mmCIF file of C-alpha atoms in Angstrom:
data_model
loop_
_atom_site.group_PDB
_atom_site.id
_atom_site.type_symbol
_atom_site.label_atom_id
_atom_site.label_comp_id
_atom_site.label_asym_id
_atom_site.label_seq_id
_atom_site.Cartn_x
_atom_site.Cartn_y
_atom_site.Cartn_z
ATOM 1 C CA MET A 265 132.407 342.695 163.319
ATOM 2 C CA SER A 266 135.118 341.134 166.097
ATOM 3 C CA ALA A 267 138.610 341.702 164.938
ATOM 4 C CA PRO A 268 140.525 337.960 163.735
ATOM 5 C CA LEU A 269 141.993 335.871 166.209
ATOM 6 C CA MET A 270 146.001 336.252 166.661
ATOM 7 C CA PRO A 271 148.015 333.286 166.127
ATOM 8 C CA GLU A 272 148.413 332.982 170.118
ATOM 9 C CA ALA A 273 144.753 333.611 170.327
ATOM 10 C CA ALA A 274 144.171 330.818 167.599
ATOM 11 C CA ALA A 275 146.287 328.570 169.556
ATOM 12 C CA GLU A 276 144.043 328.917 172.701
ATOM 13 C CA ALA A 277 140.938 329.051 171.133
ATOM 14 C CA ALA A 278 141.582 325.858 169.119
ATOM 15 C CA PRO A 279 141.474 321.869 171.255
ATOM 16 C CA THR A 280 145.101 320.303 171.813
ATOM 17 C CA ALA A 281 145.460 316.973 170.464
ATOM 18 C CA LYS A 282 144.097 315.043 173.205
ATOM 19 C CA PRO A 283 140.829 317.511 173.711
ATOM 20 C CA ALA A 284 140.418 317.483 169.754
ATOM 21 C CA TRP A 285 140.274 313.819 169.725
ATOM 22 C CA ARG A 286 138.098 313.331 172.881
ATOM 23 C CA ALA A 287 135.575 315.749 171.384
ATOM 24 C CA PHE A 288 135.667 313.854 167.977
ATOM 25 C CA LEU A 289 134.633 310.539 169.652
ATOM 26 C CA ARG A 290 131.783 312.365 171.716
ATOM 27 C CA GLN A 291 130.129 312.858 168.272
ATOM 28 C CA PRO A 292 128.110 310.066 167.510
ATOM 29 C CA SER A 293 128.756 310.191 163.754
ATOM 30 C CA GLY A 294 132.172 310.317 164.441
ATOM 31 C CA LEU A 295 132.858 307.525 167.179
ATOM 32 C CA LEU A 296 130.644 305.530 164.363
ATOM 33 C CA ALA A 297 132.942 306.125 161.517
ATOM 34 C CA ALA A 298 135.997 305.377 163.855
ATOM 35 C CA ALA A 299 134.466 302.206 164.719
ATOM 36 C CA VAL A 300 133.530 301.404 160.798
ATOM 37 C CA LEU A 301 137.163 302.426 159.962
ATOM 38 C CA ALA A 302 138.927 300.394 162.859
ATOM 39 C CA VAL A 303 136.854 297.291 162.268
ATOM 40 C CA MET A 304 137.953 297.244 158.429
ATOM 41 C CA VAL A 305 141.644 297.835 159.754
ATOM 42 C CA VAL A 306 141.255 294.852 162.048
ATOM 43 C CA VAL A 307 139.853 292.907 159.403
ATOM 44 C CA ALA A 308 142.437 293.504 156.733
ATOM 45 C CA LEU A 309 145.557 292.693 159.466
ATOM 46 C CA ALA A 310 143.711 289.738 160.709
ATOM 47 C CA ALA A 311 142.359 288.148 157.142
ATOM 48 C CA PRO A 312 143.717 284.779 157.337
ATOM 49 C CA LEU A 313 142.110 284.511 160.872
ATOM 50 C CA ILE A 314 138.957 285.032 159.705
ATOM 51 C CA ALA A 315 138.870 283.185 156.480
ATOM 52 C CA ASP A 316 141.035 281.069 154.575
ATOM 53 C CA GLU A 317 142.122 282.509 150.895
ATOM 54 C CA PRO A 318 139.541 281.438 147.875
ATOM 55 C CA VAL A 319 141.316 279.303 146.001
ATOM 56 C CA GLY A 320 139.952 276.805 143.436
ATOM 57 C CA THR A 321 136.418 275.941 143.252
ATOM 58 C CA GLY A 322 133.846 274.791 145.631
ATOM 59 C CA ASN A 323 130.867 272.424 145.319
ATOM 60 C CA ASP A 324 128.381 275.174 146.551
ATOM 61 C CA VAL A 325 127.862 276.975 143.214
ATOM 62 C CA LEU A 326 125.575 280.342 142.896
ATOM 63 C CA VAL A 327 124.550 279.505 146.682
ATOM 64 C CA GLY A 328 122.566 282.503 148.383
ATOM 65 C CA PRO A 329 123.453 283.966 151.967
ATOM 66 C CA SER A 330 123.213 281.116 154.510
ATOM 67 C CA GLY A 331 124.727 279.944 157.530
ATOM 68 C CA ALA A 332 127.451 278.033 155.635
ATOM 69 C CA HIS A 333 128.012 280.808 153.391
ATOM 70 C CA TRP A 334 127.177 284.131 155.140
ATOM 71 C CA PHE A 335 127.702 286.046 151.751
ATOM 72 C CA GLY A 336 126.710 283.298 149.135
ATOM 73 C CA THR A 337 129.090 282.252 147.179
ATOM 74 C CA ASP A 338 130.143 282.728 143.090
ATOM 75 C CA ASP A 339 130.079 280.745 140.183
ATOM 76 C CA LEU A 340 133.015 278.546 140.851
ATOM 77 C CA GLY A 341 131.854 277.480 144.646
ATOM 78 C CA GLN A 342 134.343 280.207 146.001
ATOM 79 C CA ASP A 343 132.888 281.736 149.342
ATOM 80 C CA ILE A 344 132.064 285.507 148.851
ATOM 81 C CA PHE A 345 132.516 286.274 152.227
ATOM 82 C CA ALA A 346 136.204 285.362 152.426
ATOM 83 C CA GLN A 347 136.858 287.425 149.286
ATOM 84 C CA VAL A 348 135.320 290.153 150.737
ATOM 85 C CA VAL A 349 137.435 289.562 153.844
ATOM 86 C CA TRP A 350 140.898 289.016 151.710
ATOM 87 C CA GLY A 351 139.818 291.818 149.605
ATOM 88 C CA THR A 352 139.771 294.228 152.225
ATOM 89 C CA ARG A 353 143.433 293.682 153.352
ATOM 90 C CA THR A 354 144.686 294.771 149.283
ATOM 91 C CA SER A 355 142.039 297.705 149.230
ATOM 92 C CA LEU A 356 143.339 299.365 152.235
ATOM 93 C CA MET A 357 146.656 298.628 151.976
ATOM 94 C CA ILE A 358 146.424 300.262 148.196
ATOM 95 C CA GLY A 359 144.258 302.926 149.897
ATOM 96 C CA VAL A 360 146.822 303.828 152.870
ATOM 97 C CA ALA A 361 149.688 303.339 150.457
ATOM 98 C CA ALA A 362 148.488 305.749 147.952
ATOM 99 C CA SER A 363 147.243 308.230 150.344
ATOM 100 C CA LEU A 364 150.764 308.397 151.857
ATOM 101 C CA ILE A 365 152.368 308.880 148.399
ATOM 102 C CA ALA A 366 149.798 311.751 147.872
ATOM 103 C CA ILE A 367 150.540 313.571 151.177
ATOM 104 C CA VAL A 368 154.150 313.329 151.119
ATOM 105 C CA LEU A 369 154.398 314.862 147.577
ATOM 106 C CA GLY A 370 151.064 317.286 148.053
ATOM 107 C CA THR A 371 152.439 318.150 151.185
ATOM 108 C CA ALA A 372 156.184 319.135 149.879
ATOM 109 C CA ILE A 373 155.010 321.159 147.401
ATOM 110 C CA GLY A 374 152.537 322.820 148.954
ATOM 111 C CA LEU A 375 154.381 323.887 151.677
ATOM 112 C CA ALA A 376 157.147 324.981 149.471
ATOM 113 C CA SER A 377 155.111 326.871 147.288
ATOM 114 C CA ALA A 378 153.549 328.726 149.994
ATOM 115 C CA HIS A 379 156.724 329.912 151.748
ATOM 116 C CA PHE A 380 158.937 330.188 148.253
ATOM 117 C CA ARG A 381 157.783 332.746 145.812
ATOM 118 C CA PRO A 382 160.113 330.956 143.305
ATOM 119 C CA VAL A 383 158.889 327.695 143.698
ATOM 120 C CA ASP A 384 155.277 328.896 143.997
ATOM 121 C CA ALA A 385 155.442 330.072 140.388
ATOM 122 C CA VAL A 386 156.388 326.326 139.135
ATOM 123 C CA GLY A 387 154.442 324.544 141.704
ATOM 124 C CA THR A 388 151.144 326.014 141.119
ATOM 125 C CA VAL A 389 151.322 325.798 137.237
ATOM 126 C CA VAL A 390 152.240 322.037 137.505
ATOM 127 C CA THR A 391 149.829 321.751 139.844
ATOM 128 C CA ASP A 392 147.254 323.330 137.861
ATOM 129 C CA VAL A 393 148.211 321.693 134.717
ATOM 130 C CA MET A 394 147.797 317.995 136.539
ATOM 131 C CA LEU A 395 144.457 319.160 138.162
ATOM 132 C CA ALA A 396 143.129 319.997 134.502
ATOM 133 C CA LEU A 397 144.251 316.298 132.946
ATOM 134 C CA PRO A 398 141.824 313.232 132.793
ATOM 135 C CA THR A 399 142.827 311.428 135.565
ATOM 136 C CA LEU A 400 140.976 308.305 134.760
ATOM 137 C CA PRO A 401 142.026 307.943 131.415
ATOM 138 C CA LEU A 402 145.340 308.253 131.965
ATOM 139 C CA MET A 403 145.324 306.229 134.843
ATOM 140 C CA ILE A 404 143.830 303.130 133.016
ATOM 141 C CA MET A 405 146.422 303.773 130.181
ATOM 142 C CA LEU A 406 149.265 303.637 132.669
ATOM 143 C CA ALA A 407 147.577 300.439 134.140
ATOM 144 C CA ALA A 408 147.274 298.447 131.104
ATOM 145 C CA ILE A 409 150.945 299.652 130.032
ATOM 146 C CA VAL A 410 152.655 298.523 132.951
ATOM 147 C CA ASN A 411 152.600 294.935 134.631
ATOM 148 C CA PRO A 412 149.647 294.965 137.090
ATOM 149 C CA SER A 413 150.083 294.534 140.704
ATOM 150 C CA VAL A 414 149.463 296.066 143.874
ATOM 151 C CA TRP A 415 152.479 298.566 143.550
ATOM 152 C CA THR A 416 151.995 299.770 140.213
ATOM 153 C CA LEU A 417 148.119 300.417 141.205
ATOM 154 C CA THR A 418 149.460 302.240 144.455
ATOM 155 C CA VAL A 419 151.952 304.532 142.478
ATOM 156 C CA ILE A 420 149.787 305.355 139.729
ATOM 157 C CA ILE A 421 147.064 306.293 142.318
ATOM 158 C CA GLY A 422 149.265 308.031 144.339
ATOM 159 C CA VAL A 423 150.897 310.072 141.699
ATOM 160 C CA PHE A 424 147.607 311.336 140.026
ATOM 161 C CA ALA A 425 146.133 312.073 143.708
ATOM 162 C CA TRP A 426 148.935 314.803 145.109
ATOM 163 C CA PRO A 427 147.347 317.848 143.171
ATOM 164 C CA GLU A 428 144.322 318.374 145.438
ATOM 165 C CA VAL A 429 146.200 317.902 148.552
ATOM 166 C CA ALA A 430 148.775 320.284 146.845
ATOM 167 C CA ARG A 431 146.382 323.023 146.353
ATOM 168 C CA LEU A 432 144.628 322.593 149.810
ATOM 169 C CA ILE A 433 148.332 322.752 151.892
ATOM 170 C CA ARG A 434 149.469 325.825 149.775
ATOM 171 C CA SER A 435 145.649 327.481 150.343
ATOM 172 C CA GLN A 436 145.999 326.947 154.471
ATOM 173 C CA GLY A 437 150.257 327.347 154.332
ATOM 174 C CA LEU A 438 149.725 331.099 152.149
ATOM 175 C CA VAL A 439 147.397 331.972 155.309
ATOM 176 C CA VAL A 440 150.114 330.804 157.999
ATOM 177 C CA SER A 441 152.872 332.616 155.954
ATOM 178 C CA ALA A 442 151.355 335.855 156.353
ATOM 179 C CA MET A 443 151.252 335.343 160.187
ATOM 180 C CA PRO A 444 153.126 338.003 162.142
ATOM 181 C CA TYR A 445 154.873 335.186 164.249
ATOM 182 C CA ILE A 446 156.174 334.190 160.742
ATOM 183 C CA ASP A 447 157.959 337.593 159.725
ATOM 184 C CA GLY A 448 159.353 337.700 163.271
ATOM 185 C CA ALA A 449 160.541 334.449 162.893
ATOM 186 C CA ARG A 450 162.471 335.814 159.709
ATOM 187 C CA VAL A 451 163.821 338.841 161.570
ATOM 188 C CA LEU A 452 165.721 336.599 164.292
ATOM 189 C CA GLY A 453 167.964 334.719 161.118
ATOM 190 C CA ALA A 454 165.469 331.365 161.161
ATOM 191 C CA SER A 455 166.126 329.650 158.095
ATOM 192 C CA GLY A 456 163.145 328.965 155.080
ATOM 193 C CA TRP A 457 163.635 325.513 156.274
ATOM 194 C CA ARG A 458 163.014 325.871 159.768
ATOM 195 C CA ILE A 459 160.035 328.201 159.038
ATOM 196 C CA VAL A 460 158.685 325.926 156.836
ATOM 197 C CA THR A 461 158.943 322.815 159.046
ATOM 198 C CA ARG A 462 158.789 324.422 162.472
ATOM 199 C CA GLU A 463 156.005 327.174 162.220
ATOM 200 C CA ILE A 464 153.991 326.237 159.085
ATOM 201 C CA LEU A 465 154.013 322.511 158.981
ATOM 202 C CA PRO A 466 152.540 321.880 162.503
ATOM 203 C CA ALA A 467 149.702 324.472 161.485
ATOM 204 C CA VAL A 468 148.749 322.414 158.663
ATOM 205 C CA VAL A 469 148.782 319.039 160.364
ATOM 206 C CA PRO A 470 145.008 318.967 160.790
ATOM 207 C CA LEU A 471 144.268 319.312 156.962
ATOM 208 C CA ILE A 472 146.926 316.545 156.273
ATOM 209 C CA VAL A 473 145.036 314.579 158.882
ATOM 210 C CA VAL A 474 141.710 315.259 156.874
ATOM 211 C CA SER A 475 143.522 315.037 153.846
ATOM 212 C CA VAL A 476 144.673 311.409 154.470
ATOM 213 C CA LEU A 477 141.194 310.133 155.036
ATOM 214 C CA LEU A 478 139.617 311.178 152.154
ATOM 215 C CA THR A 479 142.349 310.700 149.675
ATOM 216 C CA ALA A 480 142.578 307.158 151.167
ATOM 217 C CA SER A 481 138.865 307.135 150.040
ATOM 218 C CA ARG A 482 139.134 308.289 146.835
ATOM 219 C CA ALA A 483 142.285 305.855 145.993
ATOM 220 C CA VAL A 484 140.155 302.575 147.337
ATOM 221 C CA ILE A 485 137.416 303.731 144.717
ATOM 222 C CA SER A 486 140.075 304.203 141.837
ATOM 223 C CA GLU A 487 141.715 300.715 142.941
ATOM 224 C CA ALA A 488 138.122 299.293 142.352
ATOM 225 C CA GLY A 489 137.359 300.982 139.102
ATOM 226 C CA LEU A 490 140.512 300.422 137.571
ATOM 227 C CA SER A 491 140.338 296.363 138.959
ATOM 228 C CA PHE A 492 136.776 296.188 137.596
ATOM 229 C CA LEU A 493 138.108 297.092 134.083
ATOM 230 C CA GLY A 494 140.186 294.463 134.451
ATOM 231 C CA LEU A 495 143.690 296.195 135.147
ATOM 232 C CA GLY A 496 144.098 295.278 138.730
ATOM 233 C CA ASP A 497 146.353 292.558 140.328
ATOM 234 C CA PRO A 498 145.063 289.125 138.921
ATOM 235 C CA ASP A 499 147.120 287.333 142.022
ATOM 236 C CA SER A 500 145.147 289.443 144.950
ATOM 237 C CA TRP A 501 141.924 289.750 145.739
ATOM 238 C CA SER A 502 140.255 293.417 146.119
ATOM 239 C CA TRP A 503 136.460 294.444 145.921
ATOM 240 C CA GLY A 504 137.195 295.891 142.533
ATOM 241 C CA ARG A 505 138.137 292.107 141.516
ATOM 242 C CA ILE A 506 135.446 290.595 142.768
ATOM 243 C CA LEU A 507 132.986 292.930 141.247
ATOM 244 C CA LEU A 508 134.786 291.893 137.944
ATOM 245 C CA ASN A 509 134.560 288.289 138.319
ATOM 246 C CA ALA A 510 130.927 288.506 139.049
ATOM 247 C CA GLN A 511 130.472 290.936 135.361
ATOM 248 C CA ARG A 512 132.533 288.129 133.542
ATOM 249 C CA SER A 513 130.411 285.456 134.910
ATOM 250 C CA GLY A 514 127.484 286.823 133.811
ATOM 251 C CA VAL A 515 125.513 286.210 136.701
ATOM 252 C CA VAL A 516 124.745 289.319 137.953
ATOM 253 C CA ALA A 517 121.404 289.228 137.748
ATOM 254 C CA ILE A 518 120.440 286.210 139.029
ATOM 255 C CA ALA A 519 123.418 286.364 141.819
ATOM 256 C CA TRP A 520 123.003 289.736 143.194
ATOM 257 C CA TRP A 521 125.037 288.870 146.417
ATOM 258 C CA GLN A 522 128.220 288.787 144.319
ATOM 259 C CA THR A 523 127.836 292.509 144.067
ATOM 260 C CA LEU A 524 126.048 293.638 146.952
ATOM 261 C CA PHE A 525 128.435 292.802 149.660
ATOM 262 C CA PRO A 526 131.572 294.099 147.970
ATOM 263 C CA SER A 527 130.237 297.448 146.887
ATOM 264 C CA LEU A 528 128.755 298.236 150.542
ATOM 265 C CA ALA A 529 131.843 296.927 151.783
ATOM 266 C CA ILE A 530 133.406 300.375 149.390
ATOM 267 C CA LEU A 531 130.570 302.248 150.569
ATOM 268 C CA LEU A 532 130.712 301.812 154.216
ATOM 269 C CA LEU A 533 134.811 302.400 154.153
ATOM 270 C CA VAL A 534 134.312 305.668 151.688
ATOM 271 C CA LEU A 535 131.220 306.985 154.092
ATOM 272 C CA ALA A 536 133.446 306.297 157.017
ATOM 273 C CA ALA A 537 136.399 307.773 156.228
ATOM 274 C CA THR A 538 134.686 311.006 154.459
ATOM 275 C CA VAL A 539 131.986 311.283 157.694
ATOM 276 C CA ALA A 540 135.607 311.081 160.348
ATOM 277 C CA GLY A 541 137.769 313.441 157.920
ATOM 278 C CA MET A 542 135.067 316.045 158.084
ATOM 279 C CA ARG A 543 133.839 315.692 161.786
ATOM 280 C CA PHE A 544 137.979 315.497 162.843
ATOM 281 C CA ASN A 545 137.981 319.112 160.591
ATOM 282 C CA ASP A 546 134.729 320.704 162.352
ATOM 283 C CA ILE A 547 136.757 319.654 165.688
ATOM 284 C CA ARG A 548 139.645 321.255 164.854
ATOM 285 C CA ASP A 549 138.409 324.808 163.559
ATOM 286 C CA PRO A 550 137.858 326.837 166.503
ATOM 287 C CA ARG A 551 135.108 329.105 164.625
ATOM 288 C CA ARG A 552 133.121 325.580 165.062
ATOM 289 C CA ASN A 553 134.238 325.600 169.085
ATOM 290 C CA GLY A 554 132.962 329.426 170.052
ATOM 291 C CA GLY A 555 136.233 330.633 169.504
#
């Protein structure tokens, strides 16, 4: 059995940032996933240039996909394509913002638990309790109590998403904390803050990148679920709101396009984010690169 890699050897075996991204983009699945995510970001940013925001009613009621209405229309005559485009903006914004909240909280708690033993005792208990809670019912309860808006949904989803990130970061941080160069930093008088921010944090950055992608995709699913239950922002279009409107109108069986296209948008985003996260994690793992 070969000896485990020392920190210096592992650093040499693992690809640096630019080669890692190049290797990631050379993989067909990674390139395709990145392209799908990039297209969705462009659609979200350029939504006003792509389609007018759906308001009011139209003359073409429950018209199937056609040249005039690519994704068909709903029972009010509103264009489904415009709804999906504007829903992309809201869904992505909630997904990214909730993911950032979860990443910041999870990374801070995970790193502190990995390096500071007194913090670890409390952080582990809090994380385990949060993971044991029934997340969906609690999110439904909170979303029903507070005034429904994009920002309240973002905070609720982000607050309930951090425990998984904290557990992953703590697990990796414990491995890094046991490395000899961390002991060397302590001997040289480095403070705990410096060790966490200068030594441990850079080592877990690849895991943070993967966590951002996966957490954002789960946040989009959570937002769609809450909006479908009528707990989303009634003033903003999202993929979940499109599905809710289809269910409320009672035309799901005859107007299949009203649920198909927002569902495909959710599926594409989640699939692309998951594949991108997995491929990036594979590239950053030296054991998968002949290290």
